Short mmCIF file of C-alpha atoms in Angstrom, two decimals:
data_model
loop_
_atom_site.label_atom_id
_atom_site.label_comp_id
_atom_site.label_asym_id
_atom_site.label_seq_id
_atom_site.Cartn_x
_atom_site.Cartn_y
_atom_site.Cartn_z
CA MET A 1 -39.84 -218.66 20.91
CA PHE A 2 -38.83 -218.37 24.56
CA LYS A 3 -35.26 -217.69 23.40
CA HIS A 4 -36.46 -214.69 21.33
CA TYR A 5 -38.34 -213.28 24.34
CA LYS A 6 -35.18 -213.56 26.45
CA LEU A 7 -33.17 -211.60 23.87
CA LEU A 8 -35.87 -208.93 23.65
CA LEU A 9 -36.04 -208.52 27.45
CA LEU A 10 -32.22 -208.31 27.68
CA PHE A 11 -32.16 -205.62 24.95
CA LEU A 12 -34.85 -203.52 26.69
CA PHE A 13 -33.07 -203.86 30.04
CA SER A 14 -29.81 -202.63 28.50
CA ILE A 15 -31.56 -199.59 26.98
CA SER A 16 -33.05 -198.78 30.38
CA ILE A 17 -29.63 -198.90 32.08
CA PHE A 18 -27.93 -196.67 29.53
CA SER A 19 -30.79 -194.19 29.49
CA GLN A 20 -30.50 -193.75 33.27
CA LYS A 21 -26.70 -193.20 33.26
CA PRO A 22 -25.98 -189.43 33.30
CA ASP A 23 -23.29 -187.86 31.10
CA ASN A 24 -20.54 -187.11 33.66
CA LYS A 25 -17.69 -186.69 31.21
CA LYS A 26 -15.10 -184.22 32.48
CA ILE A 27 -13.23 -181.79 30.21
CA LYS A 28 -10.18 -179.64 30.93
CA ILE A 29 -10.40 -175.84 30.80
CA THR A 30 -7.16 -173.81 30.47
CA GLY A 31 -5.99 -170.30 29.61
CA LYS A 32 -4.41 -167.07 30.87
CA ILE A 33 -5.73 -163.74 32.17
CA PHE A 34 -3.67 -160.55 31.67
CA GLU A 35 -4.23 -156.83 32.15
CA LYS A 36 -5.16 -155.18 28.88
CA GLY A 37 -2.48 -152.91 27.43
CA THR A 38 0.34 -154.50 29.47
CA THR A 39 2.07 -157.83 29.87
CA LEU A 40 1.19 -158.08 33.56
CA PRO A 41 -0.58 -161.29 34.65
CA LEU A 42 -3.56 -161.01 37.01
CA GLU A 43 -3.15 -163.33 39.99
CA TYR A 44 -6.33 -164.65 41.72
CA ALA A 45 -8.60 -163.64 38.81
CA THR A 46 -11.66 -165.93 38.70
CA VAL A 47 -13.18 -168.01 35.90
CA VAL A 48 -16.84 -168.90 36.51
CA PHE A 49 -18.82 -171.59 34.61
CA GLN A 50 -22.58 -171.15 35.23
CA ASP A 51 -24.99 -173.84 34.03
CA VAL A 52 -27.51 -172.26 31.64
CA LYS A 53 -30.45 -174.42 32.85
CA ASN A 54 -29.54 -174.42 36.53
CA THR A 55 -28.02 -171.00 37.25
CA GLU A 56 -27.24 -171.95 40.84
CA LYS A 57 -24.87 -174.64 39.63
CA LEU A 58 -21.42 -173.04 39.46
CA SER A 59 -17.88 -174.33 38.87
CA GLY A 60 -14.55 -172.80 37.84
CA GLY A 61 -11.14 -171.79 39.17
CA VAL A 62 -8.64 -168.99 39.87
CA THR A 63 -5.39 -167.90 38.22
CA ASP A 64 -1.93 -168.46 39.67
CA ILE A 65 0.92 -165.94 40.03
CA ASN A 66 1.58 -166.12 36.26
CA GLY A 67 -2.08 -165.56 35.34
CA ASN A 68 -2.65 -169.20 34.31
CA PHE A 69 -5.81 -171.17 35.11
CA SER A 70 -6.54 -174.88 34.73
CA PHE A 71 -9.49 -176.92 36.06
CA GLU A 72 -12.09 -179.51 35.04
CA VAL A 73 -15.85 -179.18 34.47
CA SER A 74 -18.55 -181.52 33.25
CA THR A 75 -19.61 -181.19 29.62
CA GLY A 76 -22.62 -178.97 29.15
CA ASN A 77 -24.08 -175.60 28.18
CA TYR A 78 -22.56 -172.72 30.20
CA ASN A 79 -22.37 -168.97 30.64
CA VAL A 80 -18.66 -168.22 31.25
CA ARG A 81 -17.33 -165.14 33.10
CA PHE A 82 -13.74 -163.91 33.55
CA GLU A 83 -13.63 -161.57 36.57
CA TYR A 84 -11.15 -159.51 38.60
CA ILE A 85 -11.79 -156.78 41.17
CA SER A 86 -11.89 -153.27 39.63
CA PHE A 87 -11.70 -154.73 36.09
CA LYS A 88 -14.46 -155.09 33.49
CA THR A 89 -15.88 -158.62 33.32
CA VAL A 90 -15.55 -160.55 30.06
CA GLU A 91 -18.54 -162.89 29.48
CA ILE A 92 -19.32 -165.65 26.96
CA LYS A 93 -23.01 -166.62 27.03
CA ALA A 94 -24.81 -169.89 26.36
CA LYS A 95 -22.11 -171.96 24.73
CA THR A 96 -21.80 -175.75 24.77
CA TYR A 97 -18.50 -177.27 25.87
CA ASN A 98 -17.97 -180.96 24.99
CA THR A 99 -14.16 -181.19 24.63
CA ASP A 100 -11.05 -179.82 26.32
CA THR A 101 -10.94 -176.06 25.74
CA ASP A 102 -8.03 -173.61 25.81
CA PHE A 103 -9.22 -169.97 25.94
CA GLY A 104 -5.73 -168.65 25.17
CA THR A 105 -5.05 -165.23 26.72
CA ILE A 106 -8.00 -163.23 28.05
CA TYR A 107 -7.32 -159.51 28.52
CA LEU A 108 -9.28 -157.64 31.19
CA GLU A 109 -9.60 -153.85 31.08
CA VAL A 110 -9.51 -151.59 34.15
CA ASP A 111 -13.01 -150.39 35.04
CA ILE A 112 -12.42 -146.64 35.21
CA ALA A 113 -15.98 -145.84 36.22
CA GLN A 114 -15.78 -148.24 39.12
CA LEU A 115 -12.43 -146.89 40.29
CA GLN A 116 -13.76 -143.32 40.44
CA GLY A 117 -15.84 -144.33 43.43
CA VAL A 118 -13.03 -146.05 45.30
CA GLU A 119 -10.42 -144.49 47.57
CA VAL A 120 -7.13 -146.17 46.80
CA VAL A 121 -4.42 -146.15 49.48
CA ALA A 122 -0.94 -146.50 47.98
CA GLU A 123 0.35 -149.22 50.27
CA ARG A 124 1.30 -152.15 48.06
CA SER A 125 4.21 -154.33 47.11
CA THR A 126 4.38 -155.00 43.40
CA VAL A 127 7.23 -156.07 41.17
CA GLU A 128 8.05 -154.20 37.97
CA ILE A 129 10.28 -156.05 35.51
CA LYS A 130 12.25 -153.53 33.47
CA LEU A 131 14.93 -153.94 30.83
CA ASP A 132 17.86 -153.82 33.24
CA LYS A 133 16.37 -154.29 36.72
CA ARG A 134 13.58 -155.49 38.99
CA VAL A 135 11.78 -152.85 41.03
CA TYR A 136 10.09 -153.81 44.32
CA ASN A 137 7.60 -151.19 45.50
CA VAL A 138 7.69 -151.45 49.27
CA GLY A 139 4.30 -151.82 50.97
CA LYS A 140 3.26 -152.84 54.45
CA ASP A 141 3.94 -156.51 53.81
CA MET A 142 7.65 -155.82 53.21
CA ILE A 143 8.15 -153.36 56.06
CA VAL A 144 9.05 -154.56 59.54
CA LYS A 145 7.36 -151.97 61.75
CA GLY A 146 9.96 -150.31 63.91
CA GLY A 147 12.64 -152.02 61.86
CA THR A 148 15.42 -150.71 59.65
CA VAL A 149 16.42 -150.79 55.99
CA SER A 150 18.28 -154.04 56.73
CA ASP A 151 14.94 -155.64 57.63
CA VAL A 152 13.36 -154.38 54.39
CA LEU A 153 16.21 -155.76 52.26
CA ASP A 154 15.91 -159.14 53.96
CA ASN A 155 12.31 -159.29 52.63
CA VAL A 156 13.35 -158.59 49.03
CA PRO A 157 13.58 -161.75 46.88
CA SER A 158 17.17 -162.83 46.08
CA VAL A 159 18.57 -160.44 48.73
CA THR A 160 19.77 -161.74 52.11
CA VAL A 161 21.05 -159.95 55.23
CA ASP A 162 22.98 -161.98 57.80
CA ALA A 163 23.12 -161.48 61.58
CA GLU A 164 26.01 -159.03 61.20
CA GLY A 165 24.07 -156.90 58.71
CA ASN A 166 26.09 -157.92 55.63
CA VAL A 167 24.04 -157.73 52.43
CA ALA A 168 24.27 -160.39 49.72
CA LEU A 169 22.57 -160.64 46.34
CA ARG A 170 22.00 -164.24 45.20
CA GLY A 171 24.61 -165.33 47.76
CA ASN A 172 27.29 -162.87 46.57
CA GLU A 173 28.33 -160.19 49.09
CA ASN A 174 30.19 -158.15 46.45
CA VAL A 175 27.18 -155.85 46.12
CA ARG A 176 27.14 -152.12 45.56
CA ILE A 177 24.58 -150.15 47.61
CA LEU A 178 23.16 -146.93 46.16
CA ILE A 179 20.82 -144.45 47.84
CA ASP A 180 18.48 -142.67 45.40
CA GLY A 181 20.78 -143.80 42.58
CA LYS A 182 23.91 -142.27 44.11
CA PRO A 183 26.88 -143.80 45.99
CA SER A 184 25.85 -142.36 49.33
CA GLY A 185 28.37 -141.85 52.13
CA LEU A 186 26.15 -144.39 53.86
CA ALA A 187 27.46 -146.93 51.38
CA GLY A 188 31.07 -145.91 51.80
CA ILE A 189 32.33 -147.08 55.17
CA ASN A 190 30.82 -149.85 57.30
CA ILE A 191 27.67 -150.34 55.25
CA ALA A 192 26.29 -153.05 57.57
CA ASP A 193 26.04 -150.75 60.58
CA ALA A 194 24.96 -147.73 58.54
CA LEU A 195 21.93 -149.50 57.05
CA LYS A 196 20.64 -150.11 60.57
CA LEU A 197 20.30 -146.34 61.11
CA LEU A 198 17.72 -145.87 58.34
CA PRO A 199 14.12 -146.60 59.45
CA ALA A 200 12.15 -149.08 57.34
CA ASP A 201 9.31 -146.59 56.79
CA ALA A 202 11.70 -144.29 54.91
CA VAL A 203 11.98 -146.74 51.96
CA GLU A 204 9.67 -146.32 48.97
CA LYS A 205 11.13 -149.01 46.70
CA VAL A 206 14.17 -151.18 46.12
CA GLU A 207 15.76 -151.68 42.69
CA VAL A 208 17.72 -154.89 42.15
CA ILE A 209 20.18 -154.82 39.24
CA THR A 210 21.79 -158.23 38.82
CA ASN A 211 23.52 -157.44 35.52
CA PRO A 212 24.52 -153.74 35.45
CA SER A 213 24.52 -151.99 32.08
CA ALA A 214 27.00 -149.43 30.71
CA ARG A 215 25.24 -146.75 32.76
CA TYR A 216 26.83 -147.97 35.99
CA ASP A 217 30.39 -147.99 37.33
CA ALA A 218 32.42 -151.20 37.18
CA GLU A 219 31.87 -151.95 40.87
CA GLY A 220 29.86 -154.62 42.64
CA GLY A 221 30.46 -157.88 40.80
CA GLY A 222 27.44 -159.38 42.55
CA GLY A 223 25.12 -156.63 41.33
CA ILE A 224 23.65 -153.31 42.50
CA ILE A 225 20.94 -152.57 45.05
CA ASN A 226 19.43 -149.09 44.78
CA ILE A 227 17.35 -147.94 47.77
CA ILE A 228 14.82 -145.22 46.87
CA LEU A 229 13.74 -143.13 49.86
CA ARG A 230 10.21 -141.82 50.27
CA LYS A 231 9.12 -138.33 49.34
CA GLY A 232 5.54 -137.35 50.07
CA LYS A 233 3.12 -137.68 47.16
CA ALA A 234 -0.22 -136.61 48.66
CA GLN A 235 -1.38 -132.99 48.56
CA GLY A 236 -1.42 -131.02 51.80
CA LEU A 237 0.10 -131.98 55.13
CA ASN A 238 0.58 -135.65 55.98
CA GLY A 239 2.95 -137.83 57.96
CA SER A 240 3.42 -140.91 60.08
CA PHE A 241 4.94 -141.93 63.42
CA VAL A 242 6.09 -145.39 64.52
CA ALA A 243 7.53 -146.55 67.86
CA SER A 244 8.66 -150.08 68.70
CA ILE A 245 10.24 -152.16 71.43
CA GLY A 246 11.63 -155.69 71.32
CA ALA A 247 13.83 -158.33 72.92
CA PRO A 248 16.75 -158.58 73.21
CA GLU A 249 16.78 -154.93 74.22
CA THR A 250 15.69 -153.06 71.10
CA TYR A 251 14.00 -149.68 70.73
CA GLY A 252 13.02 -147.79 67.63
CA ILE A 253 11.22 -144.60 66.79
CA SER A 254 10.71 -143.03 63.37
CA GLY A 255 8.55 -140.37 61.80
CA SER A 256 7.97 -138.69 58.48
CA LEU A 257 6.36 -135.36 57.69
CA ASN A 258 5.43 -133.99 54.30
CA TYR A 259 3.71 -130.92 52.94
CA ARG A 260 2.90 -130.74 49.24
CA SER A 261 1.37 -127.96 47.17
CA GLU A 262 1.20 -127.22 43.46
CA LYS A 263 4.50 -125.31 43.63
CA PHE A 264 6.65 -127.31 46.02
CA ASN A 265 6.96 -130.41 48.18
CA LEU A 266 8.59 -130.32 51.64
CA PHE A 267 9.61 -133.70 53.02
CA SER A 268 11.42 -135.09 56.06
CA ASN A 269 12.25 -138.55 57.49
CA THR A 270 13.79 -139.05 60.92
CA GLY A 271 14.52 -142.21 62.89
CA TYR A 272 16.33 -143.34 66.02
CA ASN A 273 17.35 -146.94 66.66
CA TYR A 274 18.80 -148.71 69.70
CA ARG A 275 19.59 -152.38 69.20
CA THR A 276 21.52 -155.01 71.16
CA THR A 277 22.77 -158.30 69.73
CA LEU A 278 23.88 -161.06 72.08
CA GLY A 279 26.13 -163.90 71.02
CA ASN A 280 28.52 -166.55 72.23
CA SER A 281 30.65 -169.31 70.75
CA LEU A 282 32.82 -172.21 71.83
CA THR A 283 35.77 -173.82 70.06
CA ASP A 284 37.74 -176.87 71.26
CA SER A 285 41.14 -177.35 69.59
CA GLU A 286 43.93 -179.91 69.71
CA TYR A 287 47.40 -178.88 68.52
CA LEU A 288 49.76 -181.39 66.90
CA GLY A 289 53.48 -181.19 66.09
CA SER A 290 56.88 -181.16 67.76
CA ASN A 291 56.94 -177.40 68.40
CA VAL A 292 53.67 -177.25 70.35
CA ASP A 293 53.80 -176.01 73.97
CA PRO A 294 53.17 -179.17 76.09
CA GLN A 295 51.00 -177.08 78.42
CA SER A 296 48.72 -176.09 75.53
CA ILE A 297 48.04 -179.33 73.68
CA PHE A 298 44.30 -178.77 74.12
CA ILE A 299 42.73 -175.29 74.21
CA ASP A 300 39.01 -174.78 74.86
CA GLU A 301 37.90 -171.31 73.77
CA ARG A 302 34.74 -169.67 75.20
CA ARG A 303 33.67 -166.36 73.70
CA THR A 304 30.82 -163.95 74.63
CA ASN A 305 29.64 -160.81 72.83
CA GLU A 306 27.11 -158.14 73.62
CA ARG A 307 27.00 -155.83 70.63
CA LEU A 308 25.20 -152.50 70.83
CA ASN A 309 24.27 -150.19 67.93
CA LYS A 310 22.45 -146.92 68.39
CA GLY A 311 22.04 -143.78 66.35
CA TYR A 312 19.76 -141.49 64.40
CA ASN A 313 19.18 -140.59 60.79
CA THR A 314 17.44 -137.48 59.56
CA ASN A 315 16.72 -136.35 56.02
CA PHE A 316 14.88 -133.24 54.92
CA GLY A 317 14.52 -131.38 51.67
CA ILE A 318 12.39 -129.48 49.21
CA GLU A 319 11.20 -130.35 45.72
CA LEU A 320 10.37 -127.33 43.57
CA PHE A 321 7.96 -127.72 40.63
CA ILE A 322 9.29 -125.20 38.11
CA ASP A 323 6.55 -126.20 35.67
CA LYS A 324 4.43 -129.28 34.97
CA SER A 325 7.37 -131.18 33.46
CA THR A 326 10.36 -129.77 35.36
CA SER A 327 11.41 -130.21 38.99
CA TRP A 328 14.41 -129.31 41.15
CA THR A 329 15.04 -131.23 44.38
CA ASN A 330 17.47 -130.40 47.19
CA SER A 331 18.00 -132.53 50.29
CA LEU A 332 20.30 -132.73 53.32
CA THR A 333 20.95 -135.95 55.24
CA ILE A 334 22.67 -136.32 58.62
CA ARG A 335 23.49 -139.69 60.16
CA ASN A 336 25.11 -140.32 63.52
CA GLY A 337 25.73 -143.75 64.99
CA ARG A 338 27.59 -145.25 67.93
CA GLY A 339 28.46 -148.85 68.68
CA GLU A 340 29.94 -151.03 71.39
CA ASN A 341 31.26 -154.55 70.90
CA PRO A 342 33.01 -155.98 73.99
CA ASP A 343 34.51 -159.34 73.01
CA ASN A 344 35.42 -161.42 76.08
CA VAL A 345 37.34 -164.69 75.49
CA PHE A 346 38.64 -167.31 77.92
CA PHE A 347 41.28 -169.80 76.71
CA TYR A 348 41.37 -172.94 78.91
CA ASN A 349 44.71 -174.74 78.34
CA PHE A 350 45.35 -178.48 78.97
CA ASP A 351 48.33 -180.78 78.65
CA THR A 352 48.50 -184.12 76.79
CA ASN A 353 46.50 -185.93 79.50
CA ARG A 354 43.82 -183.25 79.58
CA ASN A 355 45.03 -181.84 82.89
CA ALA A 356 44.31 -178.13 83.31
CA THR A 357 47.48 -176.02 83.11
CA PHE A 358 46.41 -172.36 82.97
CA THR A 359 43.62 -170.07 81.78
CA ARG A 360 44.17 -166.96 79.71
CA ASN A 361 41.61 -164.14 79.35
CA ARG A 362 41.48 -161.64 76.48
CA LEU A 363 39.01 -158.72 76.54
CA ASN A 364 38.68 -156.57 73.42
CA ASP A 365 36.58 -153.53 74.34
CA GLU A 366 35.67 -151.99 70.99
CA ARG A 367 33.86 -148.66 70.58
CA SER A 368 32.87 -146.97 67.33
CA SER A 369 31.22 -143.77 66.09
CA ASP A 370 30.05 -142.67 62.67
CA LEU A 371 28.97 -139.21 61.47
CA THR A 372 27.84 -138.49 57.90
CA PHE A 373 26.70 -135.31 56.14
CA GLU A 374 25.22 -135.47 52.65
CA TYR A 375 23.83 -132.83 50.31
CA ALA A 376 22.14 -133.82 47.06
CA THR A 377 20.53 -131.80 44.30
CA ASN A 378 18.58 -133.14 41.32
CA PHE A 379 17.16 -131.47 38.21
CA THR A 380 14.62 -133.48 36.19
CA LYS A 381 13.05 -132.51 32.87
CA ASN A 382 10.25 -134.78 31.60
CA PHE A 383 9.26 -134.55 27.95
CA LYS A 384 5.87 -135.31 26.43
CA LYS A 385 6.53 -138.99 25.82
CA ASP A 386 6.44 -141.32 28.84
CA ASP A 387 9.92 -142.05 30.30
CA HIS A 388 11.52 -139.50 27.95
CA LYS A 389 13.56 -137.38 30.35
CA LEU A 390 16.80 -135.60 31.21
CA THR A 391 18.22 -135.74 34.76
CA VAL A 392 21.16 -133.90 36.27
CA ASP A 393 22.49 -134.85 39.73
CA MET A 394 25.13 -133.40 42.05
CA PHE A 395 26.06 -135.01 45.32
CA PHE A 396 28.48 -134.06 48.10
CA SER A 397 29.18 -136.13 51.22
CA GLU A 398 31.56 -136.28 54.17
CA ASN A 399 31.91 -139.28 56.44
CA ARG A 400 33.89 -139.50 59.68
CA GLU A 401 34.26 -142.86 61.37
CA ARG A 402 36.16 -143.72 64.52
CA GLU A 403 36.79 -147.32 65.64
CA ASN A 404 38.88 -147.70 68.79
CA SER A 405 39.69 -150.73 70.93
CA ILE A 406 41.45 -151.37 74.22
CA ILE A 407 42.70 -154.94 74.65
CA TYR A 408 43.46 -156.57 78.01
CA ASP A 409 45.31 -159.90 77.92
CA GLN A 410 46.58 -161.88 80.91
CA ILE A 411 46.86 -165.31 82.52
CA ILE A 412 44.31 -165.65 85.32
CA ASP A 413 45.85 -165.35 88.85
CA ASN A 414 49.12 -164.05 87.40
CA PRO A 415 49.03 -160.20 87.38
CA ASN A 416 52.58 -160.00 85.99
CA THR A 417 51.34 -161.32 82.63
CA LEU A 418 48.89 -158.43 82.09
CA PHE A 419 49.37 -156.89 78.65
CA ILE A 420 47.39 -153.83 77.52
CA GLU A 421 47.30 -152.34 74.03
CA ARG A 422 44.93 -150.22 71.99
CA SER A 423 44.05 -149.70 68.35
CA LEU A 424 42.94 -146.36 66.92
CA ASN A 425 41.35 -146.30 63.49
CA PRO A 426 39.99 -142.87 62.42
CA GLU A 427 38.72 -142.76 58.82
CA ASN A 428 37.62 -139.71 56.86
CA GLN A 429 35.94 -139.89 53.48
CA ASN A 430 34.90 -137.13 51.06
CA ARG A 431 32.95 -137.97 47.94
CA ASN A 432 31.61 -135.69 45.18
CA LEU A 433 29.49 -136.85 42.27
CA PHE A 434 28.31 -135.13 39.08
CA GLN A 435 25.99 -137.02 36.76
CA ALA A 436 23.76 -136.36 33.75
CA ASP A 437 21.51 -138.96 32.08
CA TYR A 438 19.29 -138.73 29.01
CA VAL A 439 16.67 -141.41 28.27
CA LEU A 440 14.77 -141.62 24.96
CA PRO A 441 12.07 -144.31 24.60
CA ILE A 442 11.75 -145.81 21.12
CA GLY A 443 8.43 -147.55 20.57
CA LYS A 444 6.90 -149.48 23.46
CA GLU A 445 9.74 -151.81 24.42
CA SER A 446 12.97 -150.04 23.40
CA ARG A 447 15.02 -147.11 24.64
CA PHE A 448 18.23 -145.20 24.03
CA GLU A 449 20.34 -143.81 26.88
CA ALA A 450 23.42 -141.60 27.10
CA GLY A 451 25.15 -139.79 29.92
CA TYR A 452 28.18 -138.56 31.85
CA ARG A 453 29.35 -139.47 35.32
CA GLY A 454 32.15 -137.90 37.34
CA SER A 455 33.07 -139.46 40.69
CA PHE A 456 35.73 -137.87 42.92
CA GLN A 457 36.68 -139.49 46.22
CA LYS A 458 39.31 -139.09 48.94
CA ASN A 459 39.83 -141.43 51.92
CA LEU A 460 42.29 -140.90 54.76
CA THR A 461 42.88 -143.71 57.30
CA ASP A 462 45.25 -143.32 60.25
CA PHE A 463 45.54 -146.80 61.76
CA GLN A 464 47.60 -146.92 64.95
CA ILE A 465 48.60 -149.62 67.47
CA ASP A 466 49.86 -148.54 70.91
CA SER A 467 51.16 -150.54 73.89
CA LEU A 468 50.95 -149.41 77.52
CA ASP A 469 54.34 -149.50 79.23
CA ILE A 470 55.05 -149.89 82.96
CA THR A 471 55.12 -146.09 83.44
CA GLY A 472 51.56 -145.74 82.11
CA ASN A 473 52.51 -144.18 78.77
CA TRP A 474 51.24 -145.32 75.37
CA ILE A 475 54.04 -146.37 73.00
CA ARG A 476 53.27 -146.39 69.26
CA ASN A 477 54.02 -149.61 67.40
CA ASP A 478 55.28 -148.42 64.03
CA ILE A 479 55.37 -151.93 62.58
CA TYR A 480 51.57 -152.17 62.49
CA SER A 481 50.67 -148.46 62.31
CA ASN A 482 50.12 -146.68 59.03
CA LEU A 483 48.69 -143.46 57.60
CA LEU A 484 47.05 -144.37 54.28
CA GLU A 485 45.62 -141.96 51.72
CA TYR A 486 43.40 -143.06 48.84
CA LYS A 487 42.30 -140.74 46.02
CA GLU A 488 40.05 -141.69 43.12
CA ASN A 489 38.98 -139.48 40.21
CA ILE A 490 36.84 -141.12 37.54
CA ASN A 491 35.21 -139.54 34.50
CA ALA A 492 32.92 -141.68 32.36
CA LEU A 493 30.75 -141.35 29.24
CA TYR A 494 28.27 -143.99 28.08
CA VAL A 495 25.71 -144.75 25.38
CA GLN A 496 23.44 -147.79 25.24
CA TYR A 497 20.40 -149.18 23.50
CA GLY A 498 17.98 -151.74 24.92
CA SER A 499 14.91 -153.57 23.69
CA LYS A 500 12.58 -156.42 24.55
CA PHE A 501 10.91 -159.20 22.59
CA ASN A 502 8.32 -161.11 24.61
CA LYS A 503 10.31 -162.46 27.57
CA PHE A 504 13.72 -161.78 26.00
CA SER A 505 15.41 -158.43 26.66
CA TYR A 506 18.87 -157.09 25.87
CA PHE A 507 21.13 -154.05 26.23
CA LEU A 508 24.02 -153.06 23.96
CA GLY A 509 26.29 -150.44 25.47
CA LEU A 510 29.61 -148.64 25.08
CA ARG A 511 31.34 -146.94 28.01
CA PHE A 512 34.51 -144.84 28.15
CA GLU A 513 36.22 -144.41 31.52
CA ASP A 514 39.21 -142.30 32.48
CA SER A 515 40.58 -143.17 35.95
CA ASP A 516 43.21 -141.48 38.08
CA ILE A 517 43.89 -143.39 41.32
CA GLU A 518 46.44 -142.68 44.06
CA VAL A 519 47.30 -145.06 46.93
CA ASN A 520 49.77 -143.41 49.27
CA SER A 521 51.28 -144.93 52.40
CA ILE A 522 52.39 -141.69 53.99
CA SER A 523 54.03 -143.36 57.00
CA THR A 524 56.44 -145.27 54.76
CA ASN A 525 56.72 -142.66 51.98
CA ASP A 526 55.34 -145.16 49.49
CA TYR A 527 53.36 -143.31 46.79
CA ASN A 528 51.59 -145.08 43.93
CA THR A 529 49.61 -143.56 41.08
CA LYS A 530 47.63 -145.45 38.45
CA LYS A 531 46.19 -143.75 35.41
CA TYR A 532 44.31 -145.57 32.71
CA ASN A 533 41.43 -145.14 30.30
CA ASN A 534 39.59 -147.59 28.15
CA PHE A 535 36.44 -148.41 26.23
CA SER A 536 34.26 -151.25 27.44
CA GLN A 537 31.57 -152.90 25.38
CA LEU A 538 28.70 -154.30 27.41
CA GLN A 539 25.88 -156.50 26.26
CA HIS A 540 23.42 -158.66 28.14
#
C-alpha cells in the first residue's frame, strides 16, 4: 500500500514540475525585404514581432546590405510588421508561429503621401547596377571637402589612387578616363596631375565599366572610368563655396553657381588647388664583378623630393530646353596647372672595406605647366518610353604641356666635375570627337543600341636634350633628341543588344572600326603609316 502511495506522489510531483516549466522554444525567422517595382534591396529595414497578449513585449531584427533578415524568437502568437522609413508598412496580425518560418521576399511600396510632406535633399551615395556598368552617385560621404577628383575616385569601390595620383581599377592601371562620356583633353596627357585640378564638389557621379561593350573604343584593357560633372538641377539661383587648408602645405578653394529656369540652365564650376607632397628614400647597394670601380663597391643613395602642384579649373555652359523632351548643351572648360619637382640625390661611395671615397650629388630641378581648352556640345532627344533616346555629341580640345628640367651633377668638393644639362619636352595635342548614339529599351530588362563614333587626334612632341659647354652655350644632343608626330583617325560603327535574367546579364555586339594611324619621327625622317579596318564581335 505504501508503495502505491509513493508512486502516486512521484507522479503528482512530476506533473507539477512540467506544468511550471514555460515553453521557451526558439524558432528561426528568415526572409528578404525589397522595394516594390524594382530589384533593389532595402538595407536596415526592420521586422517587428509584437506579442498579441503583451503588446509591450517586442522582438525582431533588421536587414543587411542585401535585404536579408535572420533572427530567433520564442514560439507564440504575434502581430508582425515589416517597416522602412518613407515606405508603407506591411503587417500580419495575430498569427501563431510554432516552427521555423521563411517569409520569402517582402515588397515594400514607397509611401507617396508621406513623401509629399518631406523636403528631400539630393545628397546621397547610391549604387545603380546596369547592364554594362556600375554607377556611383556621389554624395557627401564620398566627397573629401576641399579635395579633388582623385580623392573622390579613391573612395569608389574597386578604384584605387596611389600617392602619385595614378588611377587603377581592380589593380590594373591600364584604365581609360572619360569626362562626361568623352575622351577629355584632361585624360590625354599626364592624367595623374590633371585629375588633381578638378575639385571634388564638381563630380555628380562616377561610372565604372569593367567590361566595355561594343559602344566603346578598344582602349583601356583594365576598364573605363567615366566621371560625370555636376550641372545644377534645382530651379532658380543656387550654388556652393568650399575652402580648405591642410598639412603638408595644402590649400583648396572651389565654388559652383547655377541658375535654372523652364527654358535654360546656366552652370559653372571653378576650383583652385595648391598641394605639396614631401618624400624621401634611401637605397644601399653593393656592386659585384670584375669591372666594378674599386672606389664604388658600396653606394648609399639618399633622395629627397618636395613636389608642388597648383592650378585652377573652370567650366561654364548653358543647357537649352528646346521642348520637354529635347535639350541642347554647350560648355567650355579651361584648365591651367603648374608643377615643381626638385629631386635631390646624394650618392655616398665606399671601397671594399667600407672606407668613404667620394660623394656625388645630382639635382634634377623639374618644372611643368599644362594648359587645356575644351568645347563640348550635346544634343539629346528623349522619347516617350524611359531610357529611349538619341544623343549627338561634338567635342574639340587643345592641350599644351611643357615639362622642362635642369640637371646639375658633380662630385662634392671637386668643381671641375660639374656637369649641367637640360631636357625640354613640349607636347601639343588636338583632339576632335563626333559621336551619335541611339538607345531603344525592349521590355523592362533589355535594350538595343546603335551608333557612330569618329575620333581624330594629333600629338606633336619635341623632346630635346642639351648640354652646357664651358662657354655657357647650350649644345643640342641629337642622339637623344627627337621631334615625334602622332596622328590618329578612327571611324567606328556599332550595334549591340543586351538583356538581363535575375542576376545574369549579357551584351551581344558587333563593331566595325576603320583606323588610319601615322607615327612620324621627323628628326630622323622615319615615317610610318598603318591603315586597317575590321569587325569585332563582343559578348559578355
